[in-house]
Tab-separated table of C-alpha atoms and ligand atoms in Angstrom:
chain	number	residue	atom	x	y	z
A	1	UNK	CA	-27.271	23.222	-38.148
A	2	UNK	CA	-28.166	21.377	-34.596
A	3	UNK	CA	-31.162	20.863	-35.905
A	4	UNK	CA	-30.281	18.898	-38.525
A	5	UNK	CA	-28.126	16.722	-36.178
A	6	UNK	CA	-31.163	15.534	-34.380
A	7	UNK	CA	-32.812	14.865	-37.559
A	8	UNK	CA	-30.001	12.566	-38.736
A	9	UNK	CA	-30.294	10.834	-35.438
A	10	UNK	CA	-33.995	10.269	-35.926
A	11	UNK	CA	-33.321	8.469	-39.517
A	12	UNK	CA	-29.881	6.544	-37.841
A	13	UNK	CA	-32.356	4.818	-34.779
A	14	UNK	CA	-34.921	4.423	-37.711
A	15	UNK	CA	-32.580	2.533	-39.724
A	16	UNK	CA	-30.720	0.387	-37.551
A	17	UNK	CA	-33.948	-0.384	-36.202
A	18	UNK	CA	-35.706	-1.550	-39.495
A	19	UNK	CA	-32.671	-3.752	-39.781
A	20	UNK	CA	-32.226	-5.024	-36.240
A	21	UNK	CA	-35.828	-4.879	-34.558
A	22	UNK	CA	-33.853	-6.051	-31.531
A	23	UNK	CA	-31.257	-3.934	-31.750
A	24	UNK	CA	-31.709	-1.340	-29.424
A	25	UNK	CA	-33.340	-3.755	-26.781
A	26	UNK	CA	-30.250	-5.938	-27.223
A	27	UNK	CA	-27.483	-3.360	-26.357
A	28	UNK	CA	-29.396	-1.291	-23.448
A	29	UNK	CA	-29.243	-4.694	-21.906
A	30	UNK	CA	-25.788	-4.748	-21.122
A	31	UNK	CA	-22.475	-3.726	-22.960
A	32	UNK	CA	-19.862	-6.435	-22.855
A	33	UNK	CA	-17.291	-5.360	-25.275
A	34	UNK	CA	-14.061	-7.436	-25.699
A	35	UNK	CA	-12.258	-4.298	-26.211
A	36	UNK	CA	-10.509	-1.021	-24.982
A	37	UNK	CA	-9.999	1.654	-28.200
A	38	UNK	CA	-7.297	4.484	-26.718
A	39	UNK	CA	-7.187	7.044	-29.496
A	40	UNK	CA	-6.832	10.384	-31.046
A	41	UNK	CA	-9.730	12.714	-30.475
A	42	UNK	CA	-9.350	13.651	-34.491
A	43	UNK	CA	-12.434	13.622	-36.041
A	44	UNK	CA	-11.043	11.857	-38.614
A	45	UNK	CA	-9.808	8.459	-36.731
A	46	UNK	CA	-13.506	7.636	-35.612
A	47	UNK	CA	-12.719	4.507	-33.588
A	48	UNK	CA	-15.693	1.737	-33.798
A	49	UNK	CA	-15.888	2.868	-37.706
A	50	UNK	CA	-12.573	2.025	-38.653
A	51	UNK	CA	-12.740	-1.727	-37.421
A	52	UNK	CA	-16.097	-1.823	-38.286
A	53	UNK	CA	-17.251	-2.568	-34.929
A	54	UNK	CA	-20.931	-1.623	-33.744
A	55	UNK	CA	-21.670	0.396	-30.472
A	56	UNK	CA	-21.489	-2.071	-27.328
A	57	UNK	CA	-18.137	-3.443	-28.539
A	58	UNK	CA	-15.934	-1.481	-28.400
A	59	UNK	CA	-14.952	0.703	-25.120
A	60	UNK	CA	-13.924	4.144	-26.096
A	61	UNK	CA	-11.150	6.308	-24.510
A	62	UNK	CA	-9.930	9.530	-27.076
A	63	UNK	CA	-7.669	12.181	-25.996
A	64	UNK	CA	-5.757	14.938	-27.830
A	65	UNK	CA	-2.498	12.163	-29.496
A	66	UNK	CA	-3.744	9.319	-27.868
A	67	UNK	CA	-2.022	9.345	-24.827
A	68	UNK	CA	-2.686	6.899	-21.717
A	69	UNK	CA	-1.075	9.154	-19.019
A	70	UNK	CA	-0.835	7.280	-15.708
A	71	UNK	CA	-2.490	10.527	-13.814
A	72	UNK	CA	-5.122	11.198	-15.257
A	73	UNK	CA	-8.569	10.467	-13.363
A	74	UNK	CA	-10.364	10.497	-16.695
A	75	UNK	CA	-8.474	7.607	-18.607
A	76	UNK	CA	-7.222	5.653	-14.833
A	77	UNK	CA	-11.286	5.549	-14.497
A	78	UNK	CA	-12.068	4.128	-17.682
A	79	UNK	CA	-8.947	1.565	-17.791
A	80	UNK	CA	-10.050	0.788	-13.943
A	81	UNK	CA	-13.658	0.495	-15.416
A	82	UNK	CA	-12.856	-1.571	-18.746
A	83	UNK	CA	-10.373	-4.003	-16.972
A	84	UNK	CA	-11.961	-4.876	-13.721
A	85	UNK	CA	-16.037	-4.478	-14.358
A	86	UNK	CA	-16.036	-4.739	-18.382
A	87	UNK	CA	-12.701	-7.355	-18.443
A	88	UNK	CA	-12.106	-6.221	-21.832
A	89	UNK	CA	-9.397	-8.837	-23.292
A	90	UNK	CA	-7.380	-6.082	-25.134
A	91	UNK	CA	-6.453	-2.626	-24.910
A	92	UNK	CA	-5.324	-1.145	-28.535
A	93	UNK	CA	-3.755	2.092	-28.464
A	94	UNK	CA	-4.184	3.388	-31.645
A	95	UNK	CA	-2.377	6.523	-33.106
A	96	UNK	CA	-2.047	8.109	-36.652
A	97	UNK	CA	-0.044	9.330	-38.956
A	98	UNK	CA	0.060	13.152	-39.399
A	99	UNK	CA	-1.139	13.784	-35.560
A	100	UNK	CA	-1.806	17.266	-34.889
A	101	UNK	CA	-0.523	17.172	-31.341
A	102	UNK	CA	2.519	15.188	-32.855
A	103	UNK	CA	2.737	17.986	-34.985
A	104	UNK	CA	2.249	20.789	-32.113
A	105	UNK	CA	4.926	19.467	-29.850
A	106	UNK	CA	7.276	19.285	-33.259
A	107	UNK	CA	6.607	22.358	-34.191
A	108	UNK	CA	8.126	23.982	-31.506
A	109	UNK	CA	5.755	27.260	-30.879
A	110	UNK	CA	3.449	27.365	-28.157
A	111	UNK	CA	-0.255	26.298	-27.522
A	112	UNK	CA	-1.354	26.755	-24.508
A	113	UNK	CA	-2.790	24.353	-22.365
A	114	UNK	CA	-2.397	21.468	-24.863
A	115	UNK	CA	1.342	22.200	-24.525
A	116	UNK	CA	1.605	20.855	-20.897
A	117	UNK	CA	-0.876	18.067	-22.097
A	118	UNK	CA	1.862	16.745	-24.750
A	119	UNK	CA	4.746	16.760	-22.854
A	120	UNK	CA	5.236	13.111	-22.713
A	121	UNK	CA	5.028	13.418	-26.366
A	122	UNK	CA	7.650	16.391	-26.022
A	123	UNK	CA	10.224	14.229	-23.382
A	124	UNK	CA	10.070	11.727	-26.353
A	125	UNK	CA	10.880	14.384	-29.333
A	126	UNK	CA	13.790	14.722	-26.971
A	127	UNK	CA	14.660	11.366	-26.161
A	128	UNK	CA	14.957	11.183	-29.674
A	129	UNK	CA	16.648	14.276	-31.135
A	130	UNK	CA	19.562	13.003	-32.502
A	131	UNK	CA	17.831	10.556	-35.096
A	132	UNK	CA	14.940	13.086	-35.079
A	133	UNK	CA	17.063	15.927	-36.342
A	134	UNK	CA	18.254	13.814	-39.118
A	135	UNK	CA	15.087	13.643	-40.976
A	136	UNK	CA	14.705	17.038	-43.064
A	137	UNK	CA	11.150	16.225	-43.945
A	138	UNK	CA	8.891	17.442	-41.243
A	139	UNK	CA	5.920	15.064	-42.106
A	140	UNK	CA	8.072	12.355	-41.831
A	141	UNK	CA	9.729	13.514	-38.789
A	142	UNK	CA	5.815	13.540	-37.190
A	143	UNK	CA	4.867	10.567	-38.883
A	144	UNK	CA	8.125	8.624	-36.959
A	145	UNK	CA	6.988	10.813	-33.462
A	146	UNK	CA	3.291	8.926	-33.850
A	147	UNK	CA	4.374	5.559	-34.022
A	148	UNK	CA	7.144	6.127	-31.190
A	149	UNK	CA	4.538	7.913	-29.137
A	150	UNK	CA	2.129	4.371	-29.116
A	151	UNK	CA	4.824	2.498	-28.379
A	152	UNK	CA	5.601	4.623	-25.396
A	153	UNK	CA	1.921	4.548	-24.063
A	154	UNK	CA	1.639	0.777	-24.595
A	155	UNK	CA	4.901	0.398	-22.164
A	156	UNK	CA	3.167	2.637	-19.902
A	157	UNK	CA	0.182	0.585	-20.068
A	158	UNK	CA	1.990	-2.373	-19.648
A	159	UNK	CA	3.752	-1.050	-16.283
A	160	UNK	CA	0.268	0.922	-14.785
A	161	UNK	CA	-0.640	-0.738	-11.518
A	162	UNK	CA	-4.633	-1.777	-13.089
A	163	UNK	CA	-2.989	-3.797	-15.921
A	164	UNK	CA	-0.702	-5.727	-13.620
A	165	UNK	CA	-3.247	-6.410	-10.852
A	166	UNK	CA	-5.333	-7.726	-14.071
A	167	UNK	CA	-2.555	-10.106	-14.997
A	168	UNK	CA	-2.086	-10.700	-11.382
A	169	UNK	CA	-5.640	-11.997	-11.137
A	170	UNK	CA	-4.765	-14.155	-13.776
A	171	UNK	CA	-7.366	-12.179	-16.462
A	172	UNK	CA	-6.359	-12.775	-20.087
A	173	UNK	CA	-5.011	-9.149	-21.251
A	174	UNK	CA	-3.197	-8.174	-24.311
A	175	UNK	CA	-2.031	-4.624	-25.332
A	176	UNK	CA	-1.678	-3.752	-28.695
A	177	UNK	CA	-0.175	-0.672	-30.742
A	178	UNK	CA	-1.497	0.234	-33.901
A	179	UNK	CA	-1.533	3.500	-36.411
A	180	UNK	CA	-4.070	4.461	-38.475
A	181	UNK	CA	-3.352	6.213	-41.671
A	182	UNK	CA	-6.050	8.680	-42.529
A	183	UNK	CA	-4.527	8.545	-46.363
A	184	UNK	CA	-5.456	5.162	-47.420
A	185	UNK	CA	-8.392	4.033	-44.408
A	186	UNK	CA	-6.137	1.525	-43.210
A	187	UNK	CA	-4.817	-0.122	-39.693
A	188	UNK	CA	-0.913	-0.706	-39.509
A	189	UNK	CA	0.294	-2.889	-36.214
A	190	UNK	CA	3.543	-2.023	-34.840
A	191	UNK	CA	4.266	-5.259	-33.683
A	192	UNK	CA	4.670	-4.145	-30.485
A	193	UNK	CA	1.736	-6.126	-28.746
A	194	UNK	CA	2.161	-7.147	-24.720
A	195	UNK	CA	0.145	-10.476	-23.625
A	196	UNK	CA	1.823	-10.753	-19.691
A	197	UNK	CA	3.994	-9.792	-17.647
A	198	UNK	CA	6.879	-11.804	-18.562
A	199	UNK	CA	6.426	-9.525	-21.931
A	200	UNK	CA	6.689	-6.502	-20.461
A	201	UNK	CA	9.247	-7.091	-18.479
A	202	UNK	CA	12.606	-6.745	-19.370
A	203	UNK	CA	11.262	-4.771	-22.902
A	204	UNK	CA	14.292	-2.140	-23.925
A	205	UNK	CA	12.469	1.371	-23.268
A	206	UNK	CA	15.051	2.644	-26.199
A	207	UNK	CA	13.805	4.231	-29.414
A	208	UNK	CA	13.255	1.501	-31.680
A	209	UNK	CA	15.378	1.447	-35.000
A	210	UNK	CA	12.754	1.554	-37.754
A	211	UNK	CA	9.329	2.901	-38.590
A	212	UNK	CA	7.536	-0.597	-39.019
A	213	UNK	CA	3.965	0.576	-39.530
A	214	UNK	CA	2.333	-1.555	-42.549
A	215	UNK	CA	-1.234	-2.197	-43.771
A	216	UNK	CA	-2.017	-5.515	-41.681
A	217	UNK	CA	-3.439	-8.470	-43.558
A	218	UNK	CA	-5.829	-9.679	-41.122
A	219	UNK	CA	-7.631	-12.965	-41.993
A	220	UNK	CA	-10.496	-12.103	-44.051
A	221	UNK	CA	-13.364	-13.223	-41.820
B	301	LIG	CO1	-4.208	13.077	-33.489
């Protein structure tokens, strides 16, 4: 079974190389992506895949519901990293629909560990319980907590000491908030994007009114 894992890597290298003789040369030179991908560690929201980026474009950071907690050494290291040495242009904080540590927290039983992980995602099922409780169907109670959950970590990107110095400096920096829908393979934008600090500023931290995920129809390019 591990085996076989090395043997898939062997025909990958093989392959990209026999398309791209430089390939390999080309990227151990340097990485200079443009952007920084906070996601889901679900296998199933695989992050340069989805926007059909290659490696060296994209800089990774995947935690259990996609959360960009403002004490964690982990993800304050690589947002330090991606915005002062990388100066990565965007941060996107994708979620997904159907999160399974949207669903833990909903669920209401315990976990474990994970449970102390999610509790911004828990202080939010509170926030909003009232509306919450009014939606009998528990996928689409979770489906509302995902998209309410990114917009709560792009705010808390948007007010994190790293981003501001970054706009401070002057560095072009926009956060955006997307969810991925494992269903259908396809990016929705919440509309929720930040570009300075005149943007976040002065943004309502109340629940917003409406789920307004949709499939995005980017420019075909
Ligand atoms: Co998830």
């Amino acid at each position: 079974m591990i085996a076989e894992l090395f043997d898939r890597n062997l025909r990958w290298a093989a392959g990209r190389a026999r398309v791209d003789p430089e390939y390999f040369r080309r990227l151990a030179s340097q990485q200079g992506p443009d952007y920084l991908w906070v996601g889901c560690s679900d296998s199933r929201v695989p992050a340069n895949e989805i926007v059909g980026l290659d490696p060296g474009e994209l800089f990774v950071h995947r935690n259990v519901a996609n959360l960009a907690p403002p004490q964690d050494a982990n993800f304050l290291s690589v947002l330090q990293f991606a915005l002062e040495i990388l100066k990565v242009r965007h941060i996107i904080v994708c979620g997904h629909y159907g999160c399974g540590g949207v669903r833990a927290v909903l669920s209401g039983q315990r976990h474990g560990l994970i449970d102390h992980w999610l509790q911004p995602v828990a202080c939010l099922c509170r926030r909003d319980a009232a509306e919450l409780d009014g939606i009998l169907d528990f996928d689409a109670r979770v489906n509302l907590v995902c998209e309410r959950n990114v917009l709560a970590q792009v705010e808390s990107l948007a007010d994190n000491p790293f981003v501001r110095d970054a706009w401070g400096r002057g560095q072009a920096l926009s956060i955006h908030g997307w969810i991925y829908s494992i269903q259908d393979g396809l990016l929705r934008d919440l509309e929720t994007s930040i570009e300075t600090v005149a943007d976040a500023t002065g943004r309502s931290s109340a629940a917003p009114k409406v789920m307004r995920g949709r499939p995005r129809r980017g420019r075909a390019e």
